[in-house]
XYZ file of N, CA and C in Angstrom:
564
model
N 11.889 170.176 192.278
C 12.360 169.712 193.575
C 13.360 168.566 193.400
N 13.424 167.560 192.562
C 13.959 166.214 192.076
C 15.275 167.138 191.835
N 15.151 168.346 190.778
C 16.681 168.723 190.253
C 17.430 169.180 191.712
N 16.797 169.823 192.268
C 17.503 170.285 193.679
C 18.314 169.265 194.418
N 17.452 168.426 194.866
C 17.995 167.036 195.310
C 18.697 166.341 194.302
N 19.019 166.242 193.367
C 20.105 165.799 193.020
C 21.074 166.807 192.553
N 21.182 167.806 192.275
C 22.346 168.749 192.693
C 22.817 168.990 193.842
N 21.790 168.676 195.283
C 23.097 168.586 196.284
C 23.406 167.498 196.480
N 22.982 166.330 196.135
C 23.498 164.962 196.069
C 24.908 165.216 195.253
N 24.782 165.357 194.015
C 26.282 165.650 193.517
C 27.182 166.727 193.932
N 26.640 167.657 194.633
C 27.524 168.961 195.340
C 28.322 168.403 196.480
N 27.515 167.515 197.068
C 28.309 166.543 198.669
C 29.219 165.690 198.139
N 28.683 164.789 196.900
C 29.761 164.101 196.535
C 31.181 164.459 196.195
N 31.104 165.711 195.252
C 32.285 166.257 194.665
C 33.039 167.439 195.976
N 32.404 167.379 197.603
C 32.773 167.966 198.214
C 33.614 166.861 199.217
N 33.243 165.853 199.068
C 33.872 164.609 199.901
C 34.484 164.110 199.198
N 34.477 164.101 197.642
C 35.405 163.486 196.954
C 37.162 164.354 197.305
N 36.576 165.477 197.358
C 37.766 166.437 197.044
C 38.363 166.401 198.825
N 37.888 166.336 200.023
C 37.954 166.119 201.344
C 38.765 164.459 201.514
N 38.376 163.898 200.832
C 39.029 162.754 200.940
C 40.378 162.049 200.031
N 40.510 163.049 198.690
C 41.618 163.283 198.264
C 42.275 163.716 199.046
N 42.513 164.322 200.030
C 43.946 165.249 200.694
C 44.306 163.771 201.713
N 44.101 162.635 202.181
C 44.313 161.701 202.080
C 44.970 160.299 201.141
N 44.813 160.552 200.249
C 45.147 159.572 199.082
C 46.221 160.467 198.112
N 46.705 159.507 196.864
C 47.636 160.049 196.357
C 47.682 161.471 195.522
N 45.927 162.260 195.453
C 46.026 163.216 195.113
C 45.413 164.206 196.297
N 46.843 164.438 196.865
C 46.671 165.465 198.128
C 45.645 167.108 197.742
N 45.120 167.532 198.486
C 44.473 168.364 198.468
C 45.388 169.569 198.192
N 46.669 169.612 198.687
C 47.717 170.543 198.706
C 48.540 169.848 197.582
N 48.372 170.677 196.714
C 49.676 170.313 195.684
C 50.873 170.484 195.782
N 51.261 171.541 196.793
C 52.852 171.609 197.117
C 52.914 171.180 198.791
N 54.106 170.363 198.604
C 54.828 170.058 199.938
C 55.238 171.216 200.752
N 54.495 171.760 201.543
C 54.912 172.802 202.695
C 55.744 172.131 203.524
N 57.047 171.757 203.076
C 58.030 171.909 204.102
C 58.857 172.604 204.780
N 59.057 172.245 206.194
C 59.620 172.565 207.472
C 60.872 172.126 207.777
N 61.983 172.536 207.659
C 63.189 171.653 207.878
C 64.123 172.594 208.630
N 64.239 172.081 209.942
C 65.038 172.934 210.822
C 65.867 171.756 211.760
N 67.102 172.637 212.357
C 67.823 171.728 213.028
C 67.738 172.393 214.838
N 67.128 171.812 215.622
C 66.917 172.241 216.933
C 67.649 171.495 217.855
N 67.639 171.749 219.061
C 68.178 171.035 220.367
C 66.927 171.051 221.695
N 67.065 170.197 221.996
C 65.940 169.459 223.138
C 66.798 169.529 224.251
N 66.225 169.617 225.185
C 67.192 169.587 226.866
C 65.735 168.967 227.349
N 66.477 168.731 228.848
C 65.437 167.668 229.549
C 64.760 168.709 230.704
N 63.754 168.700 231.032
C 63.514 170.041 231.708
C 64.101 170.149 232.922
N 64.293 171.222 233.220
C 64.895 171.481 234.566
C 66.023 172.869 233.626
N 66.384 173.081 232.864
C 67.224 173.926 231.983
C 66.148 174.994 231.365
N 66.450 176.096 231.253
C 65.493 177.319 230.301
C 65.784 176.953 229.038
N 65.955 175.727 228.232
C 65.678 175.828 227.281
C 64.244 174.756 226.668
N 64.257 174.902 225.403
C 62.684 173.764 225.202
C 63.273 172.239 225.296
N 61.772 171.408 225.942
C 62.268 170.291 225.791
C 61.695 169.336 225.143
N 60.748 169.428 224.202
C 59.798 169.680 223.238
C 59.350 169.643 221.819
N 59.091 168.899 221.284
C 58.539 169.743 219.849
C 57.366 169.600 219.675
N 56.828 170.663 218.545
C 55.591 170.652 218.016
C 55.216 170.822 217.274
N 54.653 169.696 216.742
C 54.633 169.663 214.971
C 53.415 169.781 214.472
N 52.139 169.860 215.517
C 50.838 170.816 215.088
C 50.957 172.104 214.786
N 51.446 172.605 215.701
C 52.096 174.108 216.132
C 50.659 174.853 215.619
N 49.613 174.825 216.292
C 48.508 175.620 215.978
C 48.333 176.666 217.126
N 49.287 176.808 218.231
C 49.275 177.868 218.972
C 50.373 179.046 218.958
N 50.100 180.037 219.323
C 51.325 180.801 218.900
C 51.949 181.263 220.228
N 53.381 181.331 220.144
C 54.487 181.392 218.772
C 54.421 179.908 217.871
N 54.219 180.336 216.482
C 54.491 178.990 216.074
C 56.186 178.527 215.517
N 55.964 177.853 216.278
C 57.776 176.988 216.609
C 57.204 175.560 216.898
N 58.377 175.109 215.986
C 58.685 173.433 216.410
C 58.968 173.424 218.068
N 59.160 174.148 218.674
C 60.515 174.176 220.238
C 59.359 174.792 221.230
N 58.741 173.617 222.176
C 57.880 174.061 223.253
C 58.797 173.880 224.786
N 58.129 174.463 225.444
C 58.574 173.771 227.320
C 57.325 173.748 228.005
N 57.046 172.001 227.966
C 55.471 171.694 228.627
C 55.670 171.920 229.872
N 56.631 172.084 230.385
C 56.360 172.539 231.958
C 55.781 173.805 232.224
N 55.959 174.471 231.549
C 55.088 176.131 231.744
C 53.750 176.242 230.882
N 52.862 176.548 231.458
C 51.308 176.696 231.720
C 51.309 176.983 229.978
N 51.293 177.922 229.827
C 51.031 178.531 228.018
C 51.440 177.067 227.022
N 52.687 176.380 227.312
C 52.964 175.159 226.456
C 52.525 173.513 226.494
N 51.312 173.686 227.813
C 51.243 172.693 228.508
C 50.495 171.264 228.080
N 50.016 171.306 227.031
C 49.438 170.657 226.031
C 49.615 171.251 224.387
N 50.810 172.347 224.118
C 51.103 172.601 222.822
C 52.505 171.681 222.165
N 52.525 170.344 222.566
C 53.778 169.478 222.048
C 53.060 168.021 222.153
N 54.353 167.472 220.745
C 54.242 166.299 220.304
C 54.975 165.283 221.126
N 56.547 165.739 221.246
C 57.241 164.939 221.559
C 58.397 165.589 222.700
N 58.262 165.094 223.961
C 58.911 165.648 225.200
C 60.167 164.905 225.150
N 61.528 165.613 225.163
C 62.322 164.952 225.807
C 62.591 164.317 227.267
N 62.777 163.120 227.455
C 63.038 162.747 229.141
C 64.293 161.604 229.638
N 64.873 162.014 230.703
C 65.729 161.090 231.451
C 65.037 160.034 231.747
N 65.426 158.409 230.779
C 65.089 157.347 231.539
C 65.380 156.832 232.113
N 65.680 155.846 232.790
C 67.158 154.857 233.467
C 67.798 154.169 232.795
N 67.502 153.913 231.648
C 67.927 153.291 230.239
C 68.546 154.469 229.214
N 68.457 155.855 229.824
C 68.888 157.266 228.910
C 67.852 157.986 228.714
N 68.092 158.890 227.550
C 67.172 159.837 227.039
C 66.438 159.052 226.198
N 64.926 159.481 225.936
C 63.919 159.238 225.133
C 62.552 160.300 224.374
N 62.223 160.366 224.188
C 61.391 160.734 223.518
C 60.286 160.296 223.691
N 59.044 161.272 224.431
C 58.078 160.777 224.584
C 57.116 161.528 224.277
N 55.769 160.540 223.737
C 54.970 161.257 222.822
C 53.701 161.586 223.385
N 53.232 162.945 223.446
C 51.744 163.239 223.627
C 50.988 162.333 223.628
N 50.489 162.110 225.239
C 49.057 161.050 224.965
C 47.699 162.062 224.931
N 47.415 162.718 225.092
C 46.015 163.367 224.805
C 45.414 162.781 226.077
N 45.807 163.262 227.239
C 44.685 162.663 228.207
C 43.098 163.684 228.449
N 41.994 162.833 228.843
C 41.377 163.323 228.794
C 40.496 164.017 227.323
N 41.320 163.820 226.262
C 40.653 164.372 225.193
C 40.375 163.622 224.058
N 39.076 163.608 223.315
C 38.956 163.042 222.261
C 39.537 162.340 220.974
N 40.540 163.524 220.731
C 41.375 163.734 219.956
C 42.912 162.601 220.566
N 43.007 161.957 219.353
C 44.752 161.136 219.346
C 45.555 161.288 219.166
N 46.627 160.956 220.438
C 47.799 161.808 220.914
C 48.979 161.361 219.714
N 49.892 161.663 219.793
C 51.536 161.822 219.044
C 51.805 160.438 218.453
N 52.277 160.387 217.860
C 53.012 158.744 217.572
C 54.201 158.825 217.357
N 54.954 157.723 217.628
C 56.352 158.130 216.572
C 56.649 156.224 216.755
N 57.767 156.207 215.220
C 58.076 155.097 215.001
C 59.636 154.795 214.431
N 60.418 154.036 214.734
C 61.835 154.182 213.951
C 62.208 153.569 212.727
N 62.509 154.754 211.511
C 62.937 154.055 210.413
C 63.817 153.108 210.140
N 63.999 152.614 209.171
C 64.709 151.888 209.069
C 65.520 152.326 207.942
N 64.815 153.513 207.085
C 65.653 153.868 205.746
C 66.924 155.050 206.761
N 67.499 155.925 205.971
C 68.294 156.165 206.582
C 67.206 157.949 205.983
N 67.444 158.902 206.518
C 66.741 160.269 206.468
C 66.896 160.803 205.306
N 67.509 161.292 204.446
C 67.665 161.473 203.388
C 67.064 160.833 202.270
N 66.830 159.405 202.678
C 66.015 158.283 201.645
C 64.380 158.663 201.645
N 64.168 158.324 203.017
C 62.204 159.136 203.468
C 61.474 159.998 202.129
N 60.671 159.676 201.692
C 60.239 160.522 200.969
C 58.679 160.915 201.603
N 57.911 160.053 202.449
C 56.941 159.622 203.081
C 56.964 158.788 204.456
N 55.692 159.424 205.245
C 55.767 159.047 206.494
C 54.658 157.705 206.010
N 54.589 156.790 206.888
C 53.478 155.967 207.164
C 52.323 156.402 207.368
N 50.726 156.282 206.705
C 49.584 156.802 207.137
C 49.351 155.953 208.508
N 49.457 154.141 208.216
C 48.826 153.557 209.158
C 48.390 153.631 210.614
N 47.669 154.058 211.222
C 47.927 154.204 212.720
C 48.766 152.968 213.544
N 48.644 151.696 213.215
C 49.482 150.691 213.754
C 51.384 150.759 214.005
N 51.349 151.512 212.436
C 52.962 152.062 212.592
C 53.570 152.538 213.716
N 52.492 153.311 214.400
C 53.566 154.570 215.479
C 53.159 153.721 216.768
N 54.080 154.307 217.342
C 53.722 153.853 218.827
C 53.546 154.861 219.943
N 53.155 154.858 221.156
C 52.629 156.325 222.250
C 53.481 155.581 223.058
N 54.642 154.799 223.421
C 55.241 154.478 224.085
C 56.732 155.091 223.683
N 57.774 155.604 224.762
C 58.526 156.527 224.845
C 59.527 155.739 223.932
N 60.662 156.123 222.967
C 61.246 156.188 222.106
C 62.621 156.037 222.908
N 63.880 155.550 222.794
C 64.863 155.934 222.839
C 65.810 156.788 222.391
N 66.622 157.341 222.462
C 67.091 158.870 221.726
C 68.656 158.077 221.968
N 69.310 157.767 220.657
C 70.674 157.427 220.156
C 71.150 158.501 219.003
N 72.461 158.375 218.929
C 72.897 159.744 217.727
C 72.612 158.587 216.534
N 72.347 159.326 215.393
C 71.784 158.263 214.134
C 70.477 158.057 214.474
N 69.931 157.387 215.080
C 68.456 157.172 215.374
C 67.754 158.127 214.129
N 66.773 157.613 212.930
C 65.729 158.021 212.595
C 64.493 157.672 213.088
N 63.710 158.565 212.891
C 62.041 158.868 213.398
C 61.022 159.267 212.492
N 60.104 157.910 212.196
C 58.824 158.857 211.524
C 57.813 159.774 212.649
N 57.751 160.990 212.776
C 56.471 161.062 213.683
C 55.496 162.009 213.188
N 54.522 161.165 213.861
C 52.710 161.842 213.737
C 52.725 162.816 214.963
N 52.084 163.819 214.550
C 51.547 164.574 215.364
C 49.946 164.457 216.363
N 49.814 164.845 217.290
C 48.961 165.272 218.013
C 47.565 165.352 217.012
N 46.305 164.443 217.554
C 45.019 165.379 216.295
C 44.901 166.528 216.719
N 44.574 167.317 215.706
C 43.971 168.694 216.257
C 42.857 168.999 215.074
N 42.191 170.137 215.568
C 41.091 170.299 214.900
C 41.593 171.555 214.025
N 40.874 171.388 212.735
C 41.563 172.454 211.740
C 40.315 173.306 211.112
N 41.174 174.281 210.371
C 40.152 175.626 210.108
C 39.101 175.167 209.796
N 39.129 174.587 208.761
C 37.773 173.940 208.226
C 37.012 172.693 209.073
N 36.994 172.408 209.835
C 36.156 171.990 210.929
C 36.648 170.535 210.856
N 37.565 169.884 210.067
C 38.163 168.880 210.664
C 39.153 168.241 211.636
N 39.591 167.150 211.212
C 40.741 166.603 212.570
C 41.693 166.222 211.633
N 42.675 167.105 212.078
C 44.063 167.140 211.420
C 45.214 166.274 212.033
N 45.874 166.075 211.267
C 47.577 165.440 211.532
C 48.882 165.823 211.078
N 50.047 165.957 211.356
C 50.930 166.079 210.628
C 51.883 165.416 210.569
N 52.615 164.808 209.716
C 53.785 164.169 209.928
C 54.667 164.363 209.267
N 56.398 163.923 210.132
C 57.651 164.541 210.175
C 58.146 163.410 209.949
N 59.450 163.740 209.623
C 61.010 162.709 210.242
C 61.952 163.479 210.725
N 62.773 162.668 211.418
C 63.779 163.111 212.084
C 64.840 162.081 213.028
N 66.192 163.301 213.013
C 67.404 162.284 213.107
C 67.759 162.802 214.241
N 68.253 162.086 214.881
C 69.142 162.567 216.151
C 70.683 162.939 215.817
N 70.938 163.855 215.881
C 72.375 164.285 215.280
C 73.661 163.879 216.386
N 73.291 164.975 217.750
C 74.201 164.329 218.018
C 73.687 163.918 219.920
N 74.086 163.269 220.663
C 73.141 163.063 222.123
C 74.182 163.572 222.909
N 74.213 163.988 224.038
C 74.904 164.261 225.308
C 73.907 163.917 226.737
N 73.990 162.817 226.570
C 73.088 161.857 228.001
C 73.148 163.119 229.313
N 74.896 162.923 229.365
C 75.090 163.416 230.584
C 74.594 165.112 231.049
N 74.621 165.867 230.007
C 73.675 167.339 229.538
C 72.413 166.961 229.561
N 71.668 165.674 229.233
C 70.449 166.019 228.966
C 69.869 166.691 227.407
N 70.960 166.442 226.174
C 70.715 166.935 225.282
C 70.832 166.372 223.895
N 69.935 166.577 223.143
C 70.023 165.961 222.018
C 69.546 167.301 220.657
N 70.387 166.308 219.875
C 70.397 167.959 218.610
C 69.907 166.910 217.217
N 68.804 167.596 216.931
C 68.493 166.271 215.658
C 67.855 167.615 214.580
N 67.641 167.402 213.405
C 66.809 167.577 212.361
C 65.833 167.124 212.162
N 64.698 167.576 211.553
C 63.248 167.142 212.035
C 62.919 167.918 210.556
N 62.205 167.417 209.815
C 61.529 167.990 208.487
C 59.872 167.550 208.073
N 58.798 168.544 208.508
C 58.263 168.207 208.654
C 57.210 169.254 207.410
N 55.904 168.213 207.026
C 54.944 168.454 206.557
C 53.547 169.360 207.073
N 53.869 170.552 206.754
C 53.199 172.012 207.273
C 51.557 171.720 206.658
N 51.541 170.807 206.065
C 50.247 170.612 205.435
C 48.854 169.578 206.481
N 48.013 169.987 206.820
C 47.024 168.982 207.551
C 47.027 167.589 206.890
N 47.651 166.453 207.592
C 47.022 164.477 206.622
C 47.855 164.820 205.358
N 49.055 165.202 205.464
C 49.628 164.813 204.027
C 51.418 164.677 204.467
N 51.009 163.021 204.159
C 52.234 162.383 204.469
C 53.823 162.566 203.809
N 53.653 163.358 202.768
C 55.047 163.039 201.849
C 56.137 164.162 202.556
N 57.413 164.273 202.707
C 58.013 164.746 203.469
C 59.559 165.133 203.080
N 59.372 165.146 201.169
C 60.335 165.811 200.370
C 59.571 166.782 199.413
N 60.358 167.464 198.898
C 59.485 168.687 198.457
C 59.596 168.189 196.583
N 58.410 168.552 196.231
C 58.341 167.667 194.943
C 59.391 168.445 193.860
């Protein structure tokens, strides 16, 4: 009985050891599943998305949602919107749900430099973003719950390429980490 109990004592350990690596510098995923696409956002009121989604655990899976229609209505990170100050970027709060909404935060390296997003939760902010051409972005995704019965994250960067206020449009690159909690965001 003693050997039992301590074989699942060491079976939990080496099962949380390995659960809590995909956190730290030896990710659970050895390759960088990256995502690197160049999209356009409109502000709603236009048939196109205004949106992204960088959980993308519903299908179609696409970075490019429109939360105004019922099927997308909680499947996005980051909404484009008209402020009185311009366009911004605003991030999923998760109302009502357990789970913690979007973050996003502005680099300071320039996009190409990024090799890694920030883990910290203090980094990001749930308060709406401004949208300038140049503007870089680290952003966290939405939690969501993943196959294996945890609470997942993902995180991206991204540039604003080019803005058209008066359209309502912004065209950026966004390269993001397809992997659940694994921050690095160049491909090794």
């Amino acid at each position: 009985m003693r050997f039992v109990r301590l074989y699942l004592l060491l079976a939990s350990l080496f099962v949380s050891s390995a659960a809590l690596g995909a956190c730290g510098d030896d990710p659970l995923f050895p390759d960088v599943l990256l995502v690197v696409d160049t999209v356009t956002l409109t502000v709603p009121g236009a048939d196109r998305a205004s949106a992204l989604d960088l959980a993308r655990v519903q299908p179609p899976y696409t970075l490019l949602r429109r939360p105004e229609l019922v099927r997308d209505a909680s499947a996005w990170d980051f909404a484009l919107r008209r402020t009185e100050a311009g366009l911004a970027l605003r991030p999923y709060d998760a109302p009502g749900s357990p789970y913690r909404g979007a973050g996003i935060a502005v680099a300071s390296e320039d996009f190409d430099r990024i090799n890694e997003a920030p883990r910290a939760n203090n980094r990001y902010s749930q308060e709406m973003a401004p949208v300038a051409a140049g503007t870089v972005w680290y952003m966290r995704s939405r939690q969501f719950p993943s196959n294996t019965g945890g609470i997942c994250l993902k995180y991206a960067k991204a540039k604003a390429l080019e803005v058209d206020a008066a359209a309502g449009t912004v065209k950026m690159v966004v390269a993001l980490n397809d992997n659940c909690d694994d921050e690095r965001l160049e491909a090794d």
